[in-house]
Coordinates of N, CA, C and O in Angstrom, one line a residue:
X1099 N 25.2 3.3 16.6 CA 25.6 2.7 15.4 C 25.8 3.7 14.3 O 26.9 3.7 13.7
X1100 N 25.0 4.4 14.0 CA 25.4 5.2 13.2 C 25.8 6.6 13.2 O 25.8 7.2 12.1
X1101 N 26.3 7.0 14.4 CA 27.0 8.0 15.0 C 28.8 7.8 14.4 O 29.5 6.9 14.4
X1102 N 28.8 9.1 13.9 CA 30.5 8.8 13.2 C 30.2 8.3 11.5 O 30.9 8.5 10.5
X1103 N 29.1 7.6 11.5 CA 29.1 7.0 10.0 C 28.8 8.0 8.7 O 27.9 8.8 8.5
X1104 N 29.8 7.9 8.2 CA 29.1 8.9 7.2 C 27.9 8.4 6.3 O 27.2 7.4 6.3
X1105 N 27.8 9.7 5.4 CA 26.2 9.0 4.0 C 27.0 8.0 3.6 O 27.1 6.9 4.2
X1106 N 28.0 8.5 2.2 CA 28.3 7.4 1.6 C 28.5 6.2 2.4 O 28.2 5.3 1.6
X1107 N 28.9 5.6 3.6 CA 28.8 4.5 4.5 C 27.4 4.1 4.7 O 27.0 2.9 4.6
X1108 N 26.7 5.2 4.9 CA 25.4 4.8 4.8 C 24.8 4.4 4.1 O 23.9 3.6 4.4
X1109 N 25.0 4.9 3.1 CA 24.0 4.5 1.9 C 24.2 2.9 1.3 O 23.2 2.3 0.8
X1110 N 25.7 2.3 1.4 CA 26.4 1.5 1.2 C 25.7 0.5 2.1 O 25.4 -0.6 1.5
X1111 N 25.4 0.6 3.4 CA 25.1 -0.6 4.4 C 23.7 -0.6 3.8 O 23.4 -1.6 3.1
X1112 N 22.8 0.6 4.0 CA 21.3 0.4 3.3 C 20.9 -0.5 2.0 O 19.9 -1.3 1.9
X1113 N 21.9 -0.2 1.2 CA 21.8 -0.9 -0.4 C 22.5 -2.3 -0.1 O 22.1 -3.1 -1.0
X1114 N 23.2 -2.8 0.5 CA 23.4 -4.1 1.2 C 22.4 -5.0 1.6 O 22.1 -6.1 1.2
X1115 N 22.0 -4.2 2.7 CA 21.1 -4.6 3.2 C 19.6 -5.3 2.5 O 19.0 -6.4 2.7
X1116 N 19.5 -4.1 1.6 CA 18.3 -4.3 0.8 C 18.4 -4.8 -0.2 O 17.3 -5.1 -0.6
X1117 N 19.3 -5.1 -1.1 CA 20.1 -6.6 -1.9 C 20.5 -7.8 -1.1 O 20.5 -9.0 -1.4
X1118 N 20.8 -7.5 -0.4 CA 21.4 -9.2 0.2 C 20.5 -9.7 1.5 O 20.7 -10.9 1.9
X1119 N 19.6 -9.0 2.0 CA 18.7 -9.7 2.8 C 17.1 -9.3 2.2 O 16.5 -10.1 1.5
X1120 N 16.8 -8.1 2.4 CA 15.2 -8.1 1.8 C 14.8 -8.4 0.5 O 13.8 -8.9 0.3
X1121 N 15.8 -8.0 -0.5 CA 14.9 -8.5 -1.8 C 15.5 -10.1 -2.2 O 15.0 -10.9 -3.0
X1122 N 16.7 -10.3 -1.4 CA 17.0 -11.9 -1.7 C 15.7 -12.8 -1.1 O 15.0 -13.7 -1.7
X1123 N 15.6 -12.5 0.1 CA 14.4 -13.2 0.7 C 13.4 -13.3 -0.4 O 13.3 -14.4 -1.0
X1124 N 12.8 -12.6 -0.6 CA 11.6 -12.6 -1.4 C 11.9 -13.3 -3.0 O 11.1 -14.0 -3.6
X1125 N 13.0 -12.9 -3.6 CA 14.0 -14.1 -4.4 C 13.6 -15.2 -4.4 O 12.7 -15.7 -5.2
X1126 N 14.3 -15.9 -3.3 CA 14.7 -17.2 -3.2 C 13.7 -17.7 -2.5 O 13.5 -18.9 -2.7
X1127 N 13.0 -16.9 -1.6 CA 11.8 -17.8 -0.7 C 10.6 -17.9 -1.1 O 9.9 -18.8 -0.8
X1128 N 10.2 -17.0 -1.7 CA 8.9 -16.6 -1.7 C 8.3 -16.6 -3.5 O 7.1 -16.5 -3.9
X1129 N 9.5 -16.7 -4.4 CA 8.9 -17.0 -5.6 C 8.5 -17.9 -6.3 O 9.4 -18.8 -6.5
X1130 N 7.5 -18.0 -6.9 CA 6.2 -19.5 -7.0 C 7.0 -19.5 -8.9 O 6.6 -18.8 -9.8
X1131 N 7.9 -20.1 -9.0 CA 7.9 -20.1 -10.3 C 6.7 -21.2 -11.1 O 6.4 -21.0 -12.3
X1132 N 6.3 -22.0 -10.6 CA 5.2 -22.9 -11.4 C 3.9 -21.9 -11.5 O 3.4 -21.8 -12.6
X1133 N 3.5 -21.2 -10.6 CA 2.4 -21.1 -10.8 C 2.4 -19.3 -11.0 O 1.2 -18.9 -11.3
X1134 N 3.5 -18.1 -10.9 CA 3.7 -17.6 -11.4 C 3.8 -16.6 -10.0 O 3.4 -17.3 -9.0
X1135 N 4.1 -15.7 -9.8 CA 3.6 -14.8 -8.4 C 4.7 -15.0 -7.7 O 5.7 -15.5 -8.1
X1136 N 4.4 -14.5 -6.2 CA 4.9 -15.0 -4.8 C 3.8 -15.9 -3.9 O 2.6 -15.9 -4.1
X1137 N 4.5 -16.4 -2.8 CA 3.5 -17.3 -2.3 C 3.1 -16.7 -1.2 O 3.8 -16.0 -0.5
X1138 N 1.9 -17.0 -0.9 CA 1.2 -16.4 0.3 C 1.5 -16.3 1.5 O 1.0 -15.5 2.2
X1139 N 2.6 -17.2 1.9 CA 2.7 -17.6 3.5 C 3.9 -18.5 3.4 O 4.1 -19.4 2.6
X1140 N 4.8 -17.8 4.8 CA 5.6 -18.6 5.4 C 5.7 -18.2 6.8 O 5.5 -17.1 7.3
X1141 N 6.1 -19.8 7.4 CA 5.6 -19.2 9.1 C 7.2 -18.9 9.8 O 8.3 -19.3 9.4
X1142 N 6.8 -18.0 11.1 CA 8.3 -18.3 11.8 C 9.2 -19.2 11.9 O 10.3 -18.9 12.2
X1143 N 8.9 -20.3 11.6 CA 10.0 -21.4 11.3 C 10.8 -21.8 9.7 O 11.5 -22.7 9.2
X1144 N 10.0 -20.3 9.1 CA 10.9 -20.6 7.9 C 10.2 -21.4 6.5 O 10.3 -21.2 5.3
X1145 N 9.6 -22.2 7.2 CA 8.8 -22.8 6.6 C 7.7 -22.8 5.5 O 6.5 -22.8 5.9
X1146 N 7.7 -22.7 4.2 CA 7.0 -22.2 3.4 C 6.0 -23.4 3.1 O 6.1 -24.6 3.1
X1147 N 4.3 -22.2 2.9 CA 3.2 -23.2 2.5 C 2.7 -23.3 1.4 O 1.4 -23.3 1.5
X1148 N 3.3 -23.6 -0.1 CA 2.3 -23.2 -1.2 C 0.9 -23.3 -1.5 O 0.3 -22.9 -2.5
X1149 N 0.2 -24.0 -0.5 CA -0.6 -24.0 -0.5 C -2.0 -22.8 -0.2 O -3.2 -23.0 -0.6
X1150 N -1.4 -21.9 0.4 CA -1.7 -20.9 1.0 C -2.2 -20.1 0.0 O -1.6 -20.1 -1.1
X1151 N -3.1 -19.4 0.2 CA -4.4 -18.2 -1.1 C -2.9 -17.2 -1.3 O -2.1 -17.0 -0.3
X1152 N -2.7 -16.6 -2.3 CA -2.1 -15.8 -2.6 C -2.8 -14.8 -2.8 O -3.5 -14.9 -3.8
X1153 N -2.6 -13.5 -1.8 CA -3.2 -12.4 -2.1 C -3.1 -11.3 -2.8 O -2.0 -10.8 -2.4
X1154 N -3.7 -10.3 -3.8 CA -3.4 -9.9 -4.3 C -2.4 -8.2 -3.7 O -1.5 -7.5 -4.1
X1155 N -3.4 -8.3 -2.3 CA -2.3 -6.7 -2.0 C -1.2 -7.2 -1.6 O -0.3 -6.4 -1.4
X1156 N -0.9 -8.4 -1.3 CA 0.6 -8.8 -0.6 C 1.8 -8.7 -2.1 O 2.9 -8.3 -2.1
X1157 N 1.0 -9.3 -3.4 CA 1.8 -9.5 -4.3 C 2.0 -8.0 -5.5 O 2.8 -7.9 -6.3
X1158 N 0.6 -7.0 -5.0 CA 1.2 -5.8 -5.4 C 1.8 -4.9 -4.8 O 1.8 -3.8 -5.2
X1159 N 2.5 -5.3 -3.3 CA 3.2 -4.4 -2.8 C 4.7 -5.2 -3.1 O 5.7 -4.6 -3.4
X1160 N 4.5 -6.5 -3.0 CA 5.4 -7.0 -3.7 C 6.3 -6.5 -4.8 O 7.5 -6.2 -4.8
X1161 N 5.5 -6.7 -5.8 CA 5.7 -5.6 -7.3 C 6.0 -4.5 -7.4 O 6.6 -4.1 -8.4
X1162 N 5.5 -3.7 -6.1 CA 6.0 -2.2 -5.8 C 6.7 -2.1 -5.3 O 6.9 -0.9 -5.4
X1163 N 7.7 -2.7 -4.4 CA 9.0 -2.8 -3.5 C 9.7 -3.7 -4.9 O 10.8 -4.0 -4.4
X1164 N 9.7 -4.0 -5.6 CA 10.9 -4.2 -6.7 C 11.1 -3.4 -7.9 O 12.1 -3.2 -8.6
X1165 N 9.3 -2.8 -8.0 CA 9.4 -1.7 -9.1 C 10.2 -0.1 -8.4 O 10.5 0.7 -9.2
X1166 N 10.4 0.1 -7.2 CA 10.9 0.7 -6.4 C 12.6 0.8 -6.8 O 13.1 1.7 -7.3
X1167 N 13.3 -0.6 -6.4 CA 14.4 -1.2 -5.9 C 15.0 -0.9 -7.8 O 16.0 -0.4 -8.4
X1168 N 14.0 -1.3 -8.1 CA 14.7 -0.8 -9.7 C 15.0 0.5 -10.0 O 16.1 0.9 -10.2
X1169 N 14.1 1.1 -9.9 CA 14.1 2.6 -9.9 C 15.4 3.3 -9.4 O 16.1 4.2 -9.9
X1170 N 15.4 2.7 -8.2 CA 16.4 3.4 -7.2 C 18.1 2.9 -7.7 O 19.0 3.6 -7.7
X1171 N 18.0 1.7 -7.9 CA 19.5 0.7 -7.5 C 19.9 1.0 -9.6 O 21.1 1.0 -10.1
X1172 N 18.6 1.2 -10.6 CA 18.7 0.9 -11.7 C 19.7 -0.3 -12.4 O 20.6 -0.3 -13.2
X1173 N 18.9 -1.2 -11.6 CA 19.5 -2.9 -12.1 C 18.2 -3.3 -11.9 O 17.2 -2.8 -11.4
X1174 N 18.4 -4.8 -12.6 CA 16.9 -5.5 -13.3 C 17.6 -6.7 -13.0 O 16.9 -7.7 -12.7
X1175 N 18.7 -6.7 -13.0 CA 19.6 -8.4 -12.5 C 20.3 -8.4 -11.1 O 21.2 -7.6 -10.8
X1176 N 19.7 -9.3 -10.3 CA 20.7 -9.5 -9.5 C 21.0 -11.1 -9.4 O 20.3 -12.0 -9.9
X1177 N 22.5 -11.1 -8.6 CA 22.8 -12.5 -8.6 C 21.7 -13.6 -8.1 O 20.9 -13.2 -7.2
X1178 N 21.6 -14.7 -8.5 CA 20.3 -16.1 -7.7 C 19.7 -17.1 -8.9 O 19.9 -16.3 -9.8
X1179 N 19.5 -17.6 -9.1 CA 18.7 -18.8 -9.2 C 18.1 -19.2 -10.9 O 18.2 -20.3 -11.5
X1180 N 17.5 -18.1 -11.3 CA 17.1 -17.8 -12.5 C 15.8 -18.0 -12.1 O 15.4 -18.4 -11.0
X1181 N 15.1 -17.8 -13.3 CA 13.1 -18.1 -13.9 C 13.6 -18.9 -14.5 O 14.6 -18.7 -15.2
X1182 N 13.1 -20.1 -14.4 CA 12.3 -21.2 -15.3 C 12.2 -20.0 -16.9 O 11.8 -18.9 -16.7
X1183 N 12.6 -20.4 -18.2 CA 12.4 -20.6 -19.5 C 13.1 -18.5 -19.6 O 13.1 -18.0 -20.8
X1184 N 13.3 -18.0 -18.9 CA 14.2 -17.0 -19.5 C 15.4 -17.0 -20.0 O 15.9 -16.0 -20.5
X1185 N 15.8 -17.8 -19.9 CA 17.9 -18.1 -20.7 C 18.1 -18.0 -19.5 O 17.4 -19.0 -19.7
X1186 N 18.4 -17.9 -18.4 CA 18.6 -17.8 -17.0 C 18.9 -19.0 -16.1 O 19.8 -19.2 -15.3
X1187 N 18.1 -19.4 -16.4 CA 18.3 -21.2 -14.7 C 19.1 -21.5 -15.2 O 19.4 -21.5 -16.4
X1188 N 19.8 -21.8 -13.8 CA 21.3 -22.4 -13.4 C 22.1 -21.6 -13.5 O 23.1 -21.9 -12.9
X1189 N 22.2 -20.3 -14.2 CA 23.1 -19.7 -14.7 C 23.7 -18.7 -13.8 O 24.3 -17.7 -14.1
X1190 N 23.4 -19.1 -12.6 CA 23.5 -18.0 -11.7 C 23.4 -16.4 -11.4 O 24.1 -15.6 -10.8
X1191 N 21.7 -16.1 -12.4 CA 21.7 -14.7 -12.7 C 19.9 -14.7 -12.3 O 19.2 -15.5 -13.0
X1192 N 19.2 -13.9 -11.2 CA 18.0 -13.8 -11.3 C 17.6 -12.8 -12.1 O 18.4 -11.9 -12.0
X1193 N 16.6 -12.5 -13.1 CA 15.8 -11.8 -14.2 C 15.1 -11.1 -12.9 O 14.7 -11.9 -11.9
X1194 N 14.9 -9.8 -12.9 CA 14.0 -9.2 -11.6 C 12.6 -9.8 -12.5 O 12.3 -9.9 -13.7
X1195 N 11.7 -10.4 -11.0 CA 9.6 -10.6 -11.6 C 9.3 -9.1 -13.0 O 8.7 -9.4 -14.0
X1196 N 9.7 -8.1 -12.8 CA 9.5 -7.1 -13.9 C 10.1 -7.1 -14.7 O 9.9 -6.0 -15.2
X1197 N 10.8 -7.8 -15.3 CA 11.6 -7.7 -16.5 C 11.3 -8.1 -17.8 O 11.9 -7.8 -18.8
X1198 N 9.7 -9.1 -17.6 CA 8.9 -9.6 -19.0 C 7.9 -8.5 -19.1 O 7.3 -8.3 -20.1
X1199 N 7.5 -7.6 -17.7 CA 6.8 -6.4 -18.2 C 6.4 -5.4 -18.9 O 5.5 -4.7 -18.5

């Protein structure tokens, strides 16, 4: 697969990748906007449990894989859903979790 590919191609599918599947997931699936955080648990079926203890090392590597993604990509917005009470919902723009930091 990646024989023949150049960087810039690479770098391109990487930054894809990690916008449009890994930090979307955690976006759209996993963010507790009522209660503030991410949520503890979802099973192989997709299935999310709010109920589930929210841990703290899951939600500071959390924090660190977007204080990361900032650093690197230097964007704080990506397209999705909005936060609850930032000018945002509905508007089709998510506020990265670090942005009231």
């Amino acid at each position: 697969m990646l024989k023949g590919m150049s960087i810039e191609s690479l770098k391109t599918s990487v930054r894809t990748v990690l916008e449009d599947n890994i930090l979307r997931f955690w976006i759209d699936k996993m963010q507790d906007d009522e209660n503030g955080g991410f949520y503890g648990r979802i099973d192989g079926h997709n299935k999310l449990h709010p109920e589930a203890d929210k841990g703290a090392i899951l939600n500071a590597r959390i924090l660190w894989t977007f204080s990361a993604a900032y650093r690197v990509l230097k964007e704080s917005r990506v397209e999705g859903r909005g936060i609850p009470g930032d000018g945002n919902e509905g508007k089709g723009v998510f506020s990265c979790p670090l942005h009231r930091l």
